[in-house]
Tab-separated table of C-alpha atoms and ligand atoms in Angstrom:
chain	number	residue	atom	x	y	z
A	1	UNK	CA	-7.265	10.938	1.682
A	2	UNK	CA	-5.358	12.604	-0.877
A	3	UNK	CA	-3.496	16.414	0.146
A	4	UNK	CA	-5.228	19.691	-0.833
A	5	UNK	CA	-2.538	21.041	-2.838
A	6	UNK	CA	-2.987	18.251	-4.731
A	7	UNK	CA	-6.345	18.304	-5.553
A	8	UNK	CA	-6.162	21.796	-6.471
A	9	UNK	CA	-3.525	20.813	-9.012
A	10	UNK	CA	-5.193	17.704	-9.877
A	11	UNK	CA	-8.657	20.347	-10.390
A	12	UNK	CA	-6.519	22.658	-12.210
A	13	UNK	CA	-5.281	20.313	-15.040
A	14	UNK	CA	-8.774	18.854	-15.923
A	15	UNK	CA	-10.259	22.863	-16.458
A	16	UNK	CA	-6.212	23.464	-18.548
A	17	UNK	CA	-3.228	21.028	-18.801
A	18	UNK	CA	-0.121	23.533	-18.242
A	19	UNK	CA	-2.121	26.341	-19.751
A	20	UNK	CA	-2.436	24.055	-23.189
A	21	UNK	CA	-6.002	24.917	-22.989
A	22	UNK	CA	-6.380	19.949	-23.214
A	23	UNK	CA	-7.203	18.946	-20.028
A	24	UNK	CA	-5.747	15.737	-17.904
A	25	UNK	CA	-8.829	13.906	-19.267
A	26	UNK	CA	-8.499	14.582	-22.686
A	27	UNK	CA	-4.482	14.363	-22.948
A	28	UNK	CA	-3.684	11.405	-25.525
A	29	UNK	CA	-1.563	8.897	-24.176
A	30	UNK	CA	1.058	9.013	-26.509
A	31	UNK	CA	1.612	12.025	-26.672
A	32	UNK	CA	5.051	13.940	-25.910
A	33	UNK	CA	3.296	15.732	-22.500
A	34	UNK	CA	1.963	12.589	-20.679
A	35	UNK	CA	5.607	10.744	-21.889
A	36	UNK	CA	7.410	13.419	-19.886
A	37	UNK	CA	4.930	13.207	-17.225
A	38	UNK	CA	5.441	9.342	-17.376
A	39	UNK	CA	9.405	9.995	-16.944
A	40	UNK	CA	9.369	12.227	-14.226
A	41	UNK	CA	7.411	10.381	-12.273
A	42	UNK	CA	10.023	7.702	-13.284
A	43	UNK	CA	12.661	9.114	-11.916
A	44	UNK	CA	10.990	10.735	-8.271
A	45	UNK	CA	10.328	6.326	-7.447
A	46	UNK	CA	14.078	6.224	-8.005
A	47	UNK	CA	14.937	8.778	-6.562
A	48	UNK	CA	12.473	8.011	-3.144
A	49	UNK	CA	12.918	4.764	-3.221
A	50	UNK	CA	16.563	5.376	-3.091
A	51	UNK	CA	17.353	2.508	-6.100
A	52	UNK	CA	19.526	2.638	-9.335
A	53	UNK	CA	18.703	1.679	-13.145
A	54	UNK	CA	19.267	-1.465	-12.074
A	55	UNK	CA	15.195	-1.188	-11.417
A	56	UNK	CA	12.232	-1.083	-13.894
A	57	UNK	CA	8.969	1.213	-12.752
A	58	UNK	CA	5.819	0.771	-14.467
A	59	UNK	CA	2.494	2.274	-14.210
A	60	UNK	CA	-0.134	-1.216	-14.302
A	61	UNK	CA	-3.802	-0.427	-14.207
A	62	UNK	CA	-6.132	-3.685	-12.957
A	63	UNK	CA	-4.764	-2.804	-9.074
A	64	UNK	CA	-3.373	-4.155	-6.594
A	65	UNK	CA	-5.418	-8.229	-7.598
A	66	UNK	CA	-3.702	-7.812	-11.375
A	67	UNK	CA	-0.302	-8.099	-9.690
A	68	UNK	CA	-1.646	-10.559	-7.369
A	69	UNK	CA	-1.804	-12.487	-11.273
A	70	UNK	CA	0.351	-11.066	-12.853
A	71	UNK	CA	3.506	-12.628	-10.477
A	72	UNK	CA	2.848	-15.705	-10.711
A	73	UNK	CA	1.838	-15.438	-13.780
A	74	UNK	CA	4.983	-14.062	-15.053
A	75	UNK	CA	7.308	-16.508	-13.119
A	76	UNK	CA	5.821	-19.298	-11.078
A	77	UNK	CA	5.149	-22.541	-13.597
A	78	UNK	CA	3.892	-25.890	-12.659
A	79	UNK	CA	7.488	-26.943	-11.594
A	80	UNK	CA	8.531	-24.718	-9.235
A	81	UNK	CA	7.296	-23.273	-6.202
A	82	UNK	CA	6.890	-19.522	-4.331
A	83	UNK	CA	6.243	-18.687	-0.490
A	84	UNK	CA	3.946	-16.500	1.151
A	85	UNK	CA	3.969	-15.273	4.124
A	86	UNK	CA	0.148	-15.120	5.574
A	87	UNK	CA	-0.262	-11.651	7.571
A	88	UNK	CA	-3.888	-10.742	5.956
A	89	UNK	CA	-6.822	-11.434	3.886
A	90	UNK	CA	-4.784	-9.600	1.471
A	91	UNK	CA	-1.310	-11.897	1.728
A	92	UNK	CA	-3.503	-15.201	2.324
A	93	UNK	CA	-5.531	-13.610	-1.067
A	94	UNK	CA	-2.302	-12.933	-3.076
A	95	UNK	CA	-1.283	-16.841	-2.638
A	96	UNK	CA	-4.552	-17.684	-3.593
A	97	UNK	CA	-4.564	-16.373	-7.002
A	98	UNK	CA	-0.408	-18.258	-7.205
A	99	UNK	CA	-2.180	-21.406	-6.995
A	100	UNK	CA	-3.670	-21.209	-10.487
A	101	UNK	CA	-0.092	-21.170	-11.887
A	102	UNK	CA	2.219	-23.788	-9.389
A	103	UNK	CA	2.917	-24.464	-5.838
A	104	UNK	CA	2.350	-21.502	-3.487
A	105	UNK	CA	3.698	-22.814	0.096
A	106	UNK	CA	2.752	-20.088	3.122
A	107	UNK	CA	6.282	-20.374	4.752
A	108	UNK	CA	4.449	-18.771	8.070
A	109	UNK	CA	1.020	-17.505	9.034
A	110	UNK	CA	-0.853	-15.472	12.152
A	111	UNK	CA	-4.182	-16.408	10.850
A	112	UNK	CA	-4.432	-18.497	13.894
A	113	UNK	CA	-5.046	-15.783	15.923
A	114	UNK	CA	-6.670	-13.395	13.381
A	115	UNK	CA	-3.758	-11.887	12.005
A	116	UNK	CA	-3.176	-9.749	15.671
A	117	UNK	CA	0.529	-10.131	15.294
A	118	UNK	CA	3.250	-10.391	12.171
A	119	UNK	CA	3.458	-14.651	11.356
A	120	UNK	CA	7.196	-16.223	13.161
A	121	UNK	CA	9.268	-17.176	9.828
A	122	UNK	CA	10.984	-20.492	10.247
A	123	UNK	CA	14.273	-21.486	10.536
A	124	UNK	CA	15.985	-21.774	8.195
A	125	UNK	CA	13.762	-19.572	5.851
A	126	UNK	CA	13.930	-22.285	3.026
A	127	UNK	CA	16.000	-21.112	-0.223
A	128	UNK	CA	15.558	-21.718	-3.814
A	129	UNK	CA	12.218	-20.687	-4.026
A	130	UNK	CA	11.484	-18.875	-7.360
A	131	UNK	CA	10.412	-16.202	-4.941
A	132	UNK	CA	8.930	-14.945	-1.298
A	133	UNK	CA	6.398	-12.710	-1.170
A	134	UNK	CA	5.001	-10.514	1.574
A	135	UNK	CA	2.683	-7.699	2.560
A	136	UNK	CA	4.139	-4.656	4.088
A	137	UNK	CA	1.311	-3.074	6.019
A	138	UNK	CA	-1.667	-5.459	6.691
A	139	UNK	CA	-4.349	-2.901	6.026
A	140	UNK	CA	-7.250	-5.167	7.158
A	141	UNK	CA	-5.910	-6.165	10.440
A	142	UNK	CA	-2.974	-3.682	11.447
A	143	UNK	CA	0.179	-4.504	11.246
A	144	UNK	CA	2.925	-3.620	9.311
A	145	UNK	CA	6.584	-4.883	8.825
A	146	UNK	CA	9.049	-2.228	10.388
A	147	UNK	CA	12.592	-4.300	8.962
A	148	UNK	CA	12.397	-6.081	5.772
A	149	UNK	CA	12.055	-9.848	6.641
A	150	UNK	CA	14.882	-12.003	5.437
A	151	UNK	CA	14.224	-14.476	2.367
A	152	UNK	CA	17.115	-16.593	0.746
A	153	UNK	CA	15.047	-16.209	-2.747
A	154	UNK	CA	13.966	-12.955	-4.921
A	155	UNK	CA	11.585	-10.940	-2.164
A	156	UNK	CA	8.235	-9.555	-3.629
A	157	UNK	CA	6.814	-7.050	-1.490
A	158	UNK	CA	2.882	-5.165	-2.099
A	159	UNK	CA	3.738	-1.880	-0.827
A	160	UNK	CA	-0.440	-1.227	-1.458
A	161	UNK	CA	-0.827	0.640	1.833
A	162	UNK	CA	2.069	1.820	2.742
A	163	UNK	CA	4.064	3.021	0.323
A	164	UNK	CA	5.965	6.099	1.156
A	165	UNK	CA	5.025	6.406	4.922
A	166	UNK	CA	8.845	6.102	6.239
A	167	UNK	CA	12.049	5.422	4.769
A	168	UNK	CA	11.925	1.463	3.606
A	169	UNK	CA	15.077	-0.586	2.015
A	170	UNK	CA	13.184	-0.720	-1.125
A	171	UNK	CA	16.438	-2.753	-2.527
A	172	UNK	CA	16.365	-5.389	-0.869
A	173	UNK	CA	13.367	-6.593	-3.381
A	174	UNK	CA	13.370	-7.816	-6.550
A	175	UNK	CA	10.284	-6.287	-6.761
A	176	UNK	CA	7.858	-4.332	-5.108
A	177	UNK	CA	4.445	-3.301	-6.168
A	178	UNK	CA	1.186	-0.611	-4.643
A	179	UNK	CA	-2.303	-0.365	-6.126
A	180	UNK	CA	-2.299	3.697	-6.023
A	181	UNK	CA	-5.118	4.672	-4.194
A	182	UNK	CA	-3.478	4.915	-0.813
A	183	UNK	CA	-0.465	7.006	-0.673
A	184	UNK	CA	-0.094	6.958	-4.236
A	185	UNK	CA	-3.234	8.620	-5.803
A	186	UNK	CA	-6.398	7.348	-6.963
A	187	UNK	CA	-7.717	4.028	-8.072
A	188	UNK	CA	-6.866	2.479	-11.593
A	189	UNK	CA	-4.099	2.645	-11.273
A	190	UNK	CA	-0.577	0.453	-9.652
A	191	UNK	CA	2.992	0.868	-9.604
A	192	UNK	CA	5.461	-1.577	-10.049
A	193	UNK	CA	9.246	-1.315	-9.929
A	194	UNK	CA	10.786	-4.657	-10.677
A	195	UNK	CA	14.726	-5.662	-10.701
A	196	UNK	CA	16.223	-6.346	-13.977
A	197	UNK	CA	17.618	-9.665	-12.636
A	198	UNK	CA	14.364	-10.750	-11.686
A	199	UNK	CA	12.590	-9.315	-15.208
A	200	UNK	CA	15.423	-11.420	-17.075
A	201	UNK	CA	13.561	-14.579	-15.419
A	202	UNK	CA	10.365	-13.829	-16.595
A	203	UNK	CA	7.944	-15.288	-19.546
A	204	UNK	CA	8.308	-14.573	-22.530
A	205	UNK	CA	4.988	-16.448	-23.874
A	206	UNK	CA	2.078	-14.413	-22.260
A	207	UNK	CA	-0.908	-11.793	-24.067
A	208	UNK	CA	1.413	-8.726	-23.880
A	209	UNK	CA	-0.884	-7.154	-21.361
A	210	UNK	CA	-0.158	-9.309	-19.027
A	211	UNK	CA	3.667	-9.533	-19.534
A	212	UNK	CA	6.054	-7.456	-17.499
A	213	UNK	CA	8.538	-7.744	-20.543
A	214	UNK	CA	6.076	-6.376	-22.808
A	215	UNK	CA	4.685	-3.391	-20.467
A	216	UNK	CA	8.725	-2.390	-20.028
A	217	UNK	CA	9.237	-2.755	-23.167
A	218	UNK	CA	6.747	-0.468	-23.965
A	219	UNK	CA	7.151	2.183	-21.096
A	220	UNK	CA	3.792	1.775	-19.282
A	221	UNK	CA	2.057	2.774	-22.757
A	222	UNK	CA	1.363	-0.546	-23.917
A	223	UNK	CA	-2.512	0.245	-24.564
A	224	UNK	CA	-4.325	3.363	-23.158
A	225	UNK	CA	-2.758	4.420	-20.330
A	226	UNK	CA	-4.835	6.140	-17.548
A	227	UNK	CA	-3.157	9.159	-18.084
A	228	UNK	CA	-5.274	11.813	-15.106
A	229	UNK	CA	-4.598	8.595	-12.824
A	230	UNK	CA	-0.708	8.703	-13.328
A	231	UNK	CA	-0.542	12.788	-13.648
A	232	UNK	CA	-2.054	12.259	-9.985
A	233	UNK	CA	0.480	9.801	-8.275
A	234	UNK	CA	3.035	12.162	-9.601
A	235	UNK	CA	1.451	14.997	-7.937
A	236	UNK	CA	1.984	12.564	-4.673
A	237	UNK	CA	5.017	11.957	-5.693
A	238	UNK	CA	5.916	15.730	-6.283
A	239	UNK	CA	4.350	16.028	-2.708
A	240	UNK	CA	6.167	12.993	-0.803
A	241	UNK	CA	9.390	14.830	-2.061
A	242	UNK	CA	8.641	18.251	-1.109
A	243	UNK	CA	7.449	17.263	2.046
A	244	UNK	CA	10.553	14.979	2.426
A	245	UNK	CA	9.997	11.183	3.844
A	246	UNK	CA	11.349	11.748	7.083
A	247	UNK	CA	9.462	14.394	7.686
A	248	UNK	CA	5.919	12.181	6.607
A	249	UNK	CA	7.974	9.304	8.626
A	250	UNK	CA	8.071	11.646	11.466
A	251	UNK	CA	4.375	12.767	10.912
A	252	UNK	CA	3.309	9.403	10.762
A	253	UNK	CA	4.875	8.606	13.959
A	254	UNK	CA	3.120	11.022	16.147
A	255	UNK	CA	-0.773	10.389	14.602
A	256	UNK	CA	-0.058	6.335	15.776
A	257	UNK	CA	1.517	7.037	18.893
A	258	UNK	CA	-1.216	9.114	19.951
A	259	UNK	CA	-3.822	6.854	18.750
A	260	UNK	CA	-2.136	3.747	20.477
A	261	UNK	CA	-1.846	5.719	23.483
A	262	UNK	CA	-4.902	6.417	23.712
A	263	UNK	CA	-6.276	2.665	22.873
A	264	UNK	CA	-4.186	1.204	25.504
A	265	UNK	CA	-4.708	4.288	28.285
A	266	UNK	CA	-8.366	3.836	27.550
A	267	UNK	CA	-11.389	1.264	29.533
A	268	UNK	CA	-13.704	1.506	26.145
A	269	UNK	CA	-11.587	0.519	23.629
A	270	UNK	CA	-8.974	-2.254	23.073
A	271	UNK	CA	-6.835	-2.482	20.390
A	272	UNK	CA	-6.290	-5.790	17.962
A	273	UNK	CA	-2.964	-6.078	17.459
A	274	UNK	CA	-1.556	-7.632	20.341
A	275	UNK	CA	2.133	-7.020	19.427
A	276	UNK	CA	2.970	-3.718	20.193
A	277	UNK	CA	6.265	-4.369	17.395
A	278	UNK	CA	4.439	-5.063	14.835
A	279	UNK	CA	1.830	-2.698	15.132
A	280	UNK	CA	0.907	-0.379	11.732
A	281	UNK	CA	1.406	3.045	11.305
A	282	UNK	CA	-1.082	3.265	8.092
A	283	UNK	CA	-3.955	1.383	10.078
A	284	UNK	CA	-4.729	1.790	13.526
A	285	UNK	CA	-7.353	-1.404	14.499
A	286	UNK	CA	-9.501	-1.768	17.558
A	287	UNK	CA	-13.041	-2.769	18.873
A	288	UNK	CA	-14.839	-1.579	21.866
A	289	UNK	CA	-14.601	-3.852	24.767
A	290	UNK	CA	-18.390	-4.041	25.199
A	291	UNK	CA	-19.432	-4.131	20.869
A	292	UNK	CA	-22.869	-3.416	21.766
A	293	UNK	CA	-21.156	0.036	22.247
A	294	UNK	CA	-19.447	0.827	18.840
A	295	UNK	CA	-22.319	2.222	16.677
A	296	UNK	CA	-23.266	4.771	19.695
A	297	UNK	CA	-19.148	5.739	18.834
A	298	UNK	CA	-19.669	6.002	15.332
A	299	UNK	CA	-23.032	8.310	16.517
A	300	UNK	CA	-20.987	10.203	18.173
A	301	UNK	CA	-17.771	10.102	15.290
A	302	UNK	CA	-20.202	11.007	12.535
A	303	UNK	CA	-22.320	14.324	14.361
A	304	UNK	CA	-18.514	15.756	15.060
A	305	UNK	CA	-17.825	15.204	11.055
A	306	UNK	CA	-15.504	12.296	11.443
A	307	UNK	CA	-16.675	9.592	9.029
A	308	UNK	CA	-14.825	6.628	6.985
A	309	UNK	CA	-13.587	4.956	10.427
A	310	UNK	CA	-15.152	1.280	10.879
A	311	UNK	CA	-13.246	-1.731	10.554
A	312	UNK	CA	-13.439	-3.690	7.472
A	313	UNK	CA	-16.619	-5.527	6.653
A	314	UNK	CA	-14.889	-8.863	7.534
A	315	UNK	CA	-13.486	-7.719	11.027
A	316	UNK	CA	-15.706	-5.281	12.684
A	317	UNK	CA	-15.135	-2.777	15.043
A	318	UNK	CA	-13.108	0.795	14.214
A	319	UNK	CA	-9.582	1.157	11.880
A	320	UNK	CA	-8.154	4.305	11.365
A	321	UNK	CA	-6.237	4.886	8.789
A	322	UNK	CA	-3.229	7.624	8.972
A	323	UNK	CA	-2.158	7.694	5.294
A	324	UNK	CA	0.591	9.640	4.417
A	325	UNK	CA	-2.339	12.908	4.085
A	326	UNK	CA	-4.190	12.695	6.800
A	327	UNK	CA	-3.244	15.877	9.298
A	328	UNK	CA	-2.226	15.285	12.969
A	329	UNK	CA	-5.199	17.447	14.184
A	330	UNK	CA	-7.207	14.905	12.538
A	331	UNK	CA	-6.607	12.227	15.179
A	332	UNK	CA	-6.302	14.574	17.862
A	333	UNK	CA	-9.927	15.681	17.273
A	334	UNK	CA	-10.380	12.147	16.931
A	335	UNK	CA	-8.800	11.090	20.362
A	336	UNK	CA	-10.311	13.721	22.204
A	337	UNK	CA	-13.524	12.578	21.093
A	338	UNK	CA	-12.751	8.842	22.254
A	339	UNK	CA	-12.163	10.254	25.971
A	340	UNK	CA	-15.387	12.225	25.971
A	341	UNK	CA	-16.678	8.805	24.784
A	342	UNK	CA	-15.053	7.368	27.651
A	343	UNK	CA	-16.630	9.629	30.236
A	344	UNK	CA	-20.283	9.046	28.771
A	345	UNK	CA	-20.574	4.893	28.279
B	401	PMP	N1	-2.537	-5.089	-1.168
B	401	PMP	C1	-3.388	-4.325	-0.137
B	401	PMP	C2	-2.370	-4.695	0.943
B	401	PMP	C3	-4.587	-3.720	0.018
B	401	PMP	O1	-4.863	-2.946	0.885
B	401	PMP	C4	-5.668	-3.926	-1.094
B	401	PMP	C5	-6.704	-2.659	-1.195
B	401	PMP	N2	-7.059	-1.946	0.093
B	401	PMP	C6	-5.542	-4.666	-2.409
B	401	PMP	C7	-4.123	-5.001	-2.363
B	401	PMP	C8	-6.344	-4.950	-3.471
B	401	PMP	O2	-5.642	-3.493	-4.253
B	401	PMP	P1	-7.454	-3.892	-5.044
B	401	PMP	O3	-8.230	-3.265	-4.625
B	401	PMP	O4	-6.748	-2.352	-5.762
B	401	PMP	O5	-7.011	-5.071	-5.886
C-alpha cells in the first residue's frame, strides 16, 4: 500500500511534472530535473539512515534478486567465503545465488523449525568472512531482527521488507539494500547503500551494469533509469521524513500489537512465529487451528472488503502485511472481523 497523498502527487506528476507540461513518464533520465530527483533522494536516504558521506547511495533495477546476484559477483571469488544467516525463503535464495561465485556458508538456520524463529548465531561468530549477509525482516514467515546481529566481518543486510519501519542502526552495516516495492515505492527500483571501504574491495572486471563501482561512478544513470520509479521513491522518502521515523515506528508497533494480541487470545487462530521477541512488525503470519476453516475466513474478509491476506503460496494460512502506509483503522477492522468469526465457527 502507498499513502494516498503519495498516490495523488504521483498522479499529478504523470499529468505534468512540476508544471513543466512534461509527464514524469516522459522525463529524460539525463536531464537536470532527474538529476535533482536523484540528489534529493540520496540526501534524504542519508538523513533518514543517519549515515554520512562515507556511504554511496544507488538506485538500481532488477529488484531484490538482482542484489542477491550482484553482491557475490562484486565481492566473492572461488578463493573467498561469505556467511549467510538463513532465516526465510529470501535469505536462502540469496545464499543460493552466492554459490555461483564462491563459498557461501550457512552460519545459522531456523529452517528445521519452519522458520518460526530467528536462527541463533554460533559462538564465537566466525571471523575473516568476506561478508555476512542477513535479511532484516522475513517477509514470508514473519520474523524480524530487532537488534543488528554481531558479525566480525562486513555486514550486508537485505532490508526489502522493513526499511524505514522503525529506527535501525544502519551505520553498523557495510551495505544494505531494499527492493522498493514495500515501504519505499513501486516495483522495478532497488535502493543499495554501500560504505566506501566495502566498495573499494569490489571487483573491477565486471560488465558495468552489474558493477557497483561503475554504477557509483555514473551516479545511478549508467543506462536509462527508471525515472518515474525513482521519483515515487523520492515521494515516499519525503513522506517518511514528514511523518517522522519515531511516529512511524510507534504506529507500526501499535498495529502489530493489536493484531498479535488478537491472535494470541484467539481459540480459532494461531501464530506462526513461536518466539515472541522475534515477531515481525511488518508481516504477521498465522493459521487457523482448523485449517479447513481458513477459506471461510477469507470469504468473510472479502465480503468486508479485506483482501490480500492469504499467506505466501509456499506456506498457506494468512499473512497480514502492515507496511508503513497501512493505517491502524484497517488493522482494527480486521481484528473485529476475527472476533466475529470466532463466534461463528
Ligand atoms: N528480499 C525480500 C526480503 C523480499 O521480501 C523479496 C520479495 N518480496 C525479495 C528479496 C525479492 O525481491 P524481488 O521480487 O524484487 O526480486
